[in-house]
Amino acid sequence: MATDPTMPMPGQFPPPTDPWSAPALPGPPPASAPPVDAGVVVAQIGEIGVTATTVHTPAGAFPLAGSTWQVSDFWHTEQKTPTWAVVMAIAGFCVLTVFSLFFLLVKETIYRGTVQVTVTNGQRQYVARIPVTGEPQVQYVHQQVNYVRSLAAL
């Protein structure tokens, strides 16, 4: 009895039709994974999701009760000449030679940086770095963390 070399043997996966695809390996979820809390997310701080009882991070989930939260601001301001001022200086140079250069004195303030939120519960810790572009975003992150701190204290 001849076997067809293109047919897979029992227990083998068929060859993929697309050279860039990989066969999906079926299997149970890992036994070390914590059970998923089906609660509603009440706060989202960067990639950290918080339900009424659980903190969900990309590294895993742990209980909200007893967790500690820290916030650190790492943001700064920069002074920059806006694009429109450079264009006006170049375009106005033909009309008002010296006076058009005053457009280059115009500066705008740009806010950049991150707010670092650290959540710790026992031996588990996760750090989220949230990019910010202004003072209102920094205040919003602080308000979210204060809300979650009040939930953790319950």
PDB file of N, CA and C in Angstrom, residues 81-142:
ATOM      1  N   THR A  81      10.487  77.494  17.302  1.00  0.00           N
ATOM      2  CA  THR A  81       9.957  78.449  16.333  1.00  0.00           C
ATOM      3  C   THR A  81       8.945  77.713  15.467  1.00  0.00           C
ATOM      4  N   PRO A  82       7.694  78.202  15.415  1.00  0.00           N
ATOM      5  CA  PRO A  82       6.679  77.497  14.621  1.00  0.00           C
ATOM      6  C   PRO A  82       6.957  77.585  13.117  1.00  0.00           C
ATOM      7  N   THR A  83       6.431  76.627  12.382  1.00  0.00           N
ATOM      8  CA  THR A  83       6.649  76.557  10.936  1.00  0.00           C
ATOM      9  C   THR A  83       6.110  77.791  10.232  1.00  0.00           C
ATOM     10  N   TRP A  84       4.950  78.270  10.662  1.00  0.00           N
ATOM     11  CA  TRP A  84       4.357  79.438   9.998  1.00  0.00           C
ATOM     12  C   TRP A  84       5.261  80.663  10.128  1.00  0.00           C
ATOM     13  N   ALA A  85       5.993  80.808  11.243  1.00  0.00           N
ATOM     14  CA  ALA A  85       6.886  81.949  11.429  1.00  0.00           C
ATOM     15  C   ALA A  85       8.077  81.859  10.482  1.00  0.00           C
ATOM     16  N   VAL A  86       8.596  80.668  10.256  1.00  0.00           N
ATOM     17  CA  VAL A  86       9.706  80.492   9.317  1.00  0.00           C
ATOM     18  C   VAL A  86       9.252  80.821   7.900  1.00  0.00           C
ATOM     19  N   VAL A  87       8.061  80.358   7.523  1.00  0.00           N
ATOM     20  CA  VAL A  87       7.525  80.636   6.186  1.00  0.00           C
ATOM     21  C   VAL A  87       7.317  82.136   6.004  1.00  0.00           C
ATOM     22  N   MET A  88       6.761  82.811   7.009  1.00  0.00           N
ATOM     23  CA  MET A  88       6.533  84.253   6.921  1.00  0.00           C
ATOM     24  C   MET A  88       7.856  85.019   6.827  1.00  0.00           C
ATOM     25  N   ALA A  89       8.884  84.563   7.530  1.00  0.00           N
ATOM     26  CA  ALA A  89      10.180  85.229   7.462  1.00  0.00           C
ATOM     27  C   ALA A  89      10.794  85.107   6.070  1.00  0.00           C
ATOM     28  N   ILE A  90      10.666  83.930   5.474  1.00  0.00           N
ATOM     29  CA  ILE A  90      11.219  83.725   4.130  1.00  0.00           C
ATOM     30  C   ILE A  90      10.410  84.491   3.094  1.00  0.00           C
ATOM     31  N   ALA A  91       9.075  84.404   3.184  1.00  0.00           N
ATOM     32  CA  ALA A  91       8.216  85.090   2.215  1.00  0.00           C
ATOM     33  C   ALA A  91       8.318  86.607   2.374  1.00  0.00           C
ATOM     34  N   GLY A  92       8.408  87.095   3.595  1.00  0.00           N
ATOM     35  CA  GLY A  92       8.480  88.536   3.825  1.00  0.00           C
ATOM     36  C   GLY A  92       9.843  89.127   3.567  1.00  0.00           C
ATOM     37  N   PHE A  93      10.845  88.291   3.394  1.00  0.00           N
ATOM     38  CA  PHE A  93      12.198  88.791   3.165  1.00  0.00           C
ATOM     39  C   PHE A  93      12.285  89.582   1.865  1.00  0.00           C
ATOM     40  N   CYS A  94      11.457  89.223   0.874  1.00  0.00           N
ATOM     41  CA  CYS A  94      11.447  89.936  -0.410  1.00  0.00           C
ATOM     42  C   CYS A  94      10.799  91.312  -0.274  1.00  0.00           C
ATOM     43  N   VAL A  95       9.842  91.472   0.641  1.00  0.00           N
ATOM     44  CA  VAL A  95       9.101  92.720   0.786  1.00  0.00           C
ATOM     45  C   VAL A  95       9.737  93.620   1.856  1.00  0.00           C
ATOM     46  N   LEU A  96       9.843  93.109   3.030  1.00  0.00           N
ATOM     47  CA  LEU A  96      10.408  93.859   4.158  1.00  0.00           C
ATOM     48  C   LEU A  96      11.637  93.116   4.661  1.00  0.00           C
ATOM     49  N   THR A  97      12.746  93.415   4.101  1.00  0.00           N
ATOM     50  CA  THR A  97      13.947  92.625   4.304  1.00  0.00           C
ATOM     51  C   THR A  97      14.293  92.396   5.773  1.00  0.00           C
ATOM     52  N   VAL A  98      14.503  93.435   6.531  1.00  0.00           N
ATOM     53  CA  VAL A  98      14.963  93.280   7.898  1.00  0.00           C
ATOM     54  C   VAL A  98      13.812  92.960   8.835  1.00  0.00           C
ATOM     55  N   PHE A  99      12.666  93.589   8.619  1.00  0.00           N
ATOM     56  CA  PHE A  99      11.543  93.414   9.547  1.00  0.00           C
ATOM     57  C   PHE A  99      10.949  92.005   9.505  1.00  0.00           C
ATOM     58  N   SER A 100      11.071  91.311   8.387  1.00  0.00           N
ATOM     59  CA  SER A 100      10.514  89.959   8.315  1.00  0.00           C
ATOM     60  C   SER A 100      11.280  88.987   9.202  1.00  0.00           C
ATOM     61  N   LEU A 101      12.508  89.318   9.551  1.00  0.00           N
ATOM     62  CA  LEU A 101      13.296  88.433  10.414  1.00  0.00           C
ATOM     63  C   LEU A 101      12.761  88.418  11.847  1.00  0.00           C
ATOM     64  N   PHE A 102      11.926  89.407  12.210  1.00  0.00           N
ATOM     65  CA  PHE A 102      11.322  89.410  13.540  1.00  0.00           C
ATOM     66  C   PHE A 102      10.380  88.215  13.738  1.00  0.00           C
ATOM     67  N   PHE A 103       9.889  87.638  12.636  1.00  0.00           N
ATOM     68  CA  PHE A 103       9.039  86.450  12.759  1.00  0.00           C
ATOM     69  C   PHE A 103       9.808  85.274  13.379  1.00  0.00           C
ATOM     70  N   LEU A 104      11.120  85.287  13.214  1.00  0.00           N
ATOM     71  CA  LEU A 104      11.928  84.198  13.778  1.00  0.00           C
ATOM     72  C   LEU A 104      12.051  84.291  15.291  1.00  0.00           C
ATOM     73  N   LEU A 105      11.631  85.404  15.878  1.00  0.00           N
ATOM     74  CA  LEU A 105      11.648  85.549  17.331  1.00  0.00           C
ATOM     75  C   LEU A 105      10.419  84.931  17.992  1.00  0.00           C
ATOM     76  N   VAL A 106       9.423  84.581  17.199  1.00  0.00           N
ATOM     77  CA  VAL A 106       8.207  83.962  17.737  1.00  0.00           C
ATOM     78  C   VAL A 106       8.547  82.547  18.207  1.00  0.00           C
ATOM     79  N   LYS A 107       8.120  82.220  19.420  1.00  0.00           N
ATOM     80  CA  LYS A 107       8.365  80.885  19.980  1.00  0.00           C
ATOM     81  C   LYS A 107       7.052  80.309  20.487  1.00  0.00           C
ATOM     82  N   GLU A 108       6.934  79.005  20.422  1.00  0.00           N
ATOM     83  CA  GLU A 108       5.795  78.310  21.014  1.00  0.00           C
ATOM     84  C   GLU A 108       6.314  77.274  21.993  1.00  0.00           C
ATOM     85  N   THR A 109       5.535  77.027  23.031  1.00  0.00           N
ATOM     86  CA  THR A 109       5.920  76.076  24.066  1.00  0.00           C
ATOM     87  C   THR A 109       5.298  74.722  23.750  1.00  0.00           C
ATOM     88  N   ILE A 110       6.134  73.691  23.770  1.00  0.00           N
ATOM     89  CA  ILE A 110       5.678  72.324  23.513  1.00  0.00           C
ATOM     90  C   ILE A 110       5.934  71.505  24.774  1.00  0.00           C
ATOM     91  N   TYR A 111       4.902  70.788  25.231  1.00  0.00           N
ATOM     92  CA  TYR A 111       5.017  69.926  26.408  1.00  0.00           C
ATOM     93  C   TYR A 111       5.216  68.490  25.944  1.00  0.00           C
ATOM     94  N   ARG A 112       6.224  67.845  26.502  1.00  0.00           N
ATOM     95  CA  ARG A 112       6.501  66.445  26.163  1.00  0.00           C
ATOM     96  C   ARG A 112       6.925  65.703  27.414  1.00  0.00           C
ATOM     97  N   GLY A 113       6.731  64.399  27.387  1.00  0.00           N
ATOM     98  CA  GLY A 113       7.214  63.580  28.479  1.00  0.00           C
ATOM     99  C   GLY A 113       6.301  62.412  28.757  1.00  0.00           C
ATOM    100  N   THR A 114       6.507  61.808  29.915  1.00  0.00           N
ATOM    101  CA  THR A 114       5.707  60.668  30.333  1.00  0.00           C
ATOM    102  C   THR A 114       5.335  60.806  31.802  1.00  0.00           C
ATOM    103  N   VAL A 115       4.253  60.149  32.145  1.00  0.00           N
ATOM    104  CA  VAL A 115       3.869  59.984  33.546  1.00  0.00           C
ATOM    105  C   VAL A 115       4.021  58.499  33.837  1.00  0.00           C
ATOM    106  N   GLN A 116       4.775  58.180  34.857  1.00  0.00           N
ATOM    107  CA  GLN A 116       5.043  56.782  35.210  1.00  0.00           C
ATOM    108  C   GLN A 116       4.142  56.381  36.367  1.00  0.00           C
ATOM    109  N   VAL A 117       3.339  55.343  36.152  1.00  0.00           N
ATOM    110  CA  VAL A 117       2.442  54.822  37.183  1.00  0.00           C
ATOM    111  C   VAL A 117       2.942  53.437  37.574  1.00  0.00           C
ATOM    112  N   THR A 118       3.217  53.259  38.868  1.00  0.00           N
ATOM    113  CA  THR A 118       3.708  51.985  39.381  1.00  0.00           C
ATOM    114  C   THR A 118       2.668  51.405  40.328  1.00  0.00           C
ATOM    115  N   VAL A 119       2.250  50.172  40.061  1.00  0.00           N
ATOM    116  CA  VAL A 119       1.310  49.475  40.942  1.00  0.00           C
ATOM    117  C   VAL A 119       2.034  48.259  41.516  1.00  0.00           C
ATOM    118  N   THR A 120       1.898  48.091  42.836  1.00  0.00           N
ATOM    119  CA  THR A 120       2.570  46.999  43.537  1.00  0.00           C
ATOM    120  C   THR A 120       1.569  46.293  44.441  1.00  0.00           C
ATOM    121  N   ASN A 121       1.638  44.965  44.460  1.00  0.00           N
ATOM    122  CA  ASN A 121       0.837  44.165  45.379  1.00  0.00           C
ATOM    123  C   ASN A 121       1.680  42.954  45.764  1.00  0.00           C
ATOM    124  N   GLY A 122       2.212  42.994  46.972  1.00  0.00           N
ATOM    125  CA  GLY A 122       3.078  41.900  47.418  1.00  0.00           C
ATOM    126  C   GLY A 122       4.365  41.901  46.612  1.00  0.00           C
ATOM    127  N   GLN A 123       4.679  40.771  46.005  1.00  0.00           N
ATOM    128  CA  GLN A 123       5.887  40.644  45.201  1.00  0.00           C
ATOM    129  C   GLN A 123       5.674  41.067  43.753  1.00  0.00           C
ATOM    130  N   ARG A 124       4.436  41.356  43.366  1.00  0.00           N
ATOM    131  CA  ARG A 124       4.127  41.696  41.980  1.00  0.00           C
ATOM    132  C   ARG A 124       4.154  43.208  41.798  1.00  0.00           C
ATOM    133  N   GLN A 125       4.726  43.636  40.698  1.00  0.00           N
ATOM    134  CA  GLN A 125       4.829  45.058  40.403  1.00  0.00           C
ATOM    135  C   GLN A 125       4.731  45.267  38.898  1.00  0.00           C
ATOM    136  N   TYR A 126       4.091  46.372  38.497  1.00  0.00           N
ATOM    137  CA  TYR A 126       4.007  46.716  37.087  1.00  0.00           C
ATOM    138  C   TYR A 126       4.168  48.223  36.949  1.00  0.00           C
ATOM    139  N   VAL A 127       4.913  48.646  35.937  1.00  0.00           N
ATOM    140  CA  VAL A 127       5.154  50.061  35.679  1.00  0.00           C
ATOM    141  C   VAL A 127       4.595  50.395  34.302  1.00  0.00           C
ATOM    142  N   ALA A 128       3.720  51.399  34.254  1.00  0.00           N
ATOM    143  CA  ALA A 128       3.166  51.880  32.986  1.00  0.00           C
ATOM    144  C   ALA A 128       3.708  53.278  32.739  1.00  0.00           C
ATOM    145  N   ARG A 129       4.172  53.511  31.540  1.00  0.00           N
ATOM    146  CA  ARG A 129       4.656  54.839  31.148  1.00  0.00           C
ATOM    147  C   ARG A 129       3.681  55.410  30.133  1.00  0.00           C
ATOM    148  N   ILE A 130       3.046  56.519  30.494  1.00  0.00           N
ATOM    149  CA  ILE A 130       1.991  57.111  29.680  1.00  0.00           C
ATOM    150  C   ILE A 130       2.521  58.400  29.067  1.00  0.00           C
ATOM    151  N   PRO A 131       2.578  58.499  27.730  1.00  0.00           N
ATOM    152  CA  PRO A 131       3.054  59.737  27.114  1.00  0.00           C
ATOM    153  C   PRO A 131       2.041  60.863  27.300  1.00  0.00           C
ATOM    154  N   VAL A 132       2.526  62.070  27.602  1.00  0.00           N
ATOM    155  CA  VAL A 132       1.661  63.233  27.799  1.00  0.00           C
ATOM    156  C   VAL A 132       2.165  64.392  26.945  1.00  0.00           C
ATOM    157  N   THR A 133       1.233  65.239  26.545  1.00  0.00           N
ATOM    158  CA  THR A 133       1.577  66.415  25.741  1.00  0.00           C
ATOM    159  C   THR A 133       1.045  67.694  26.356  1.00  0.00           C
ATOM    160  N   GLY A 134       0.587  67.639  27.595  1.00  0.00           N
ATOM    161  CA  GLY A 134       0.089  68.851  28.236  1.00  0.00           C
ATOM    162  C   GLY A 134      -0.278  68.615  29.688  1.00  0.00           C
ATOM    163  N   GLU A 135      -0.443  69.720  30.406  1.00  0.00           N
ATOM    164  CA  GLU A 135      -0.793  69.679  31.826  1.00  0.00           C
ATOM    165  C   GLU A 135      -2.126  68.983  32.094  1.00  0.00           C
ATOM    166  N   PRO A 136      -3.169  69.175  31.266  1.00  0.00           N
ATOM    167  CA  PRO A 136      -4.442  68.479  31.544  1.00  0.00           C
ATOM    168  C   PRO A 136      -4.320  66.957  31.523  1.00  0.00           C
ATOM    169  N   GLN A 137      -3.480  66.421  30.657  1.00  0.00           N
ATOM    170  CA  GLN A 137      -3.300  64.966  30.624  1.00  0.00           C
ATOM    171  C   GLN A 137      -2.621  64.476  31.887  1.00  0.00           C
ATOM    172  N   VAL A 138      -1.671  65.236  32.405  1.00  0.00           N
ATOM    173  CA  VAL A 138      -0.983  64.859  33.643  1.00  0.00           C
ATOM    174  C   VAL A 138      -1.976  64.862  34.800  1.00  0.00           C
ATOM    175  N   GLN A 139      -2.814  65.879  34.870  1.00  0.00           N
ATOM    176  CA  GLN A 139      -3.814  65.953  35.932  1.00  0.00           C
ATOM    177  C   GLN A 139      -4.814  64.812  35.828  1.00  0.00           C
ATOM    178  N   TYR A 140      -5.192  64.441  34.600  1.00  0.00           N
ATOM    179  CA  TYR A 140      -6.146  63.349  34.414  1.00  0.00           C
ATOM    180  C   TYR A 140      -5.570  62.025  34.932  1.00  0.00           C
ATOM    181  N   VAL A 141      -4.299  61.757  34.655  1.00  0.00           N
ATOM    182  CA  VAL A 141      -3.667  60.517  35.141  1.00  0.00           C
ATOM    183  C   VAL A 141      -3.634  60.520  36.663  1.00  0.00           C
ATOM    184  N   HIS A 142      -3.304  61.666  37.269  1.00  0.00           N
ATOM    185  CA  HIS A 142      -3.284  61.757  38.735  1.00  0.00           C
ATOM    186  C   HIS A 142      -4.680  61.509  39.313  1.00  0.00           C
TER     187      HIS A 142
END
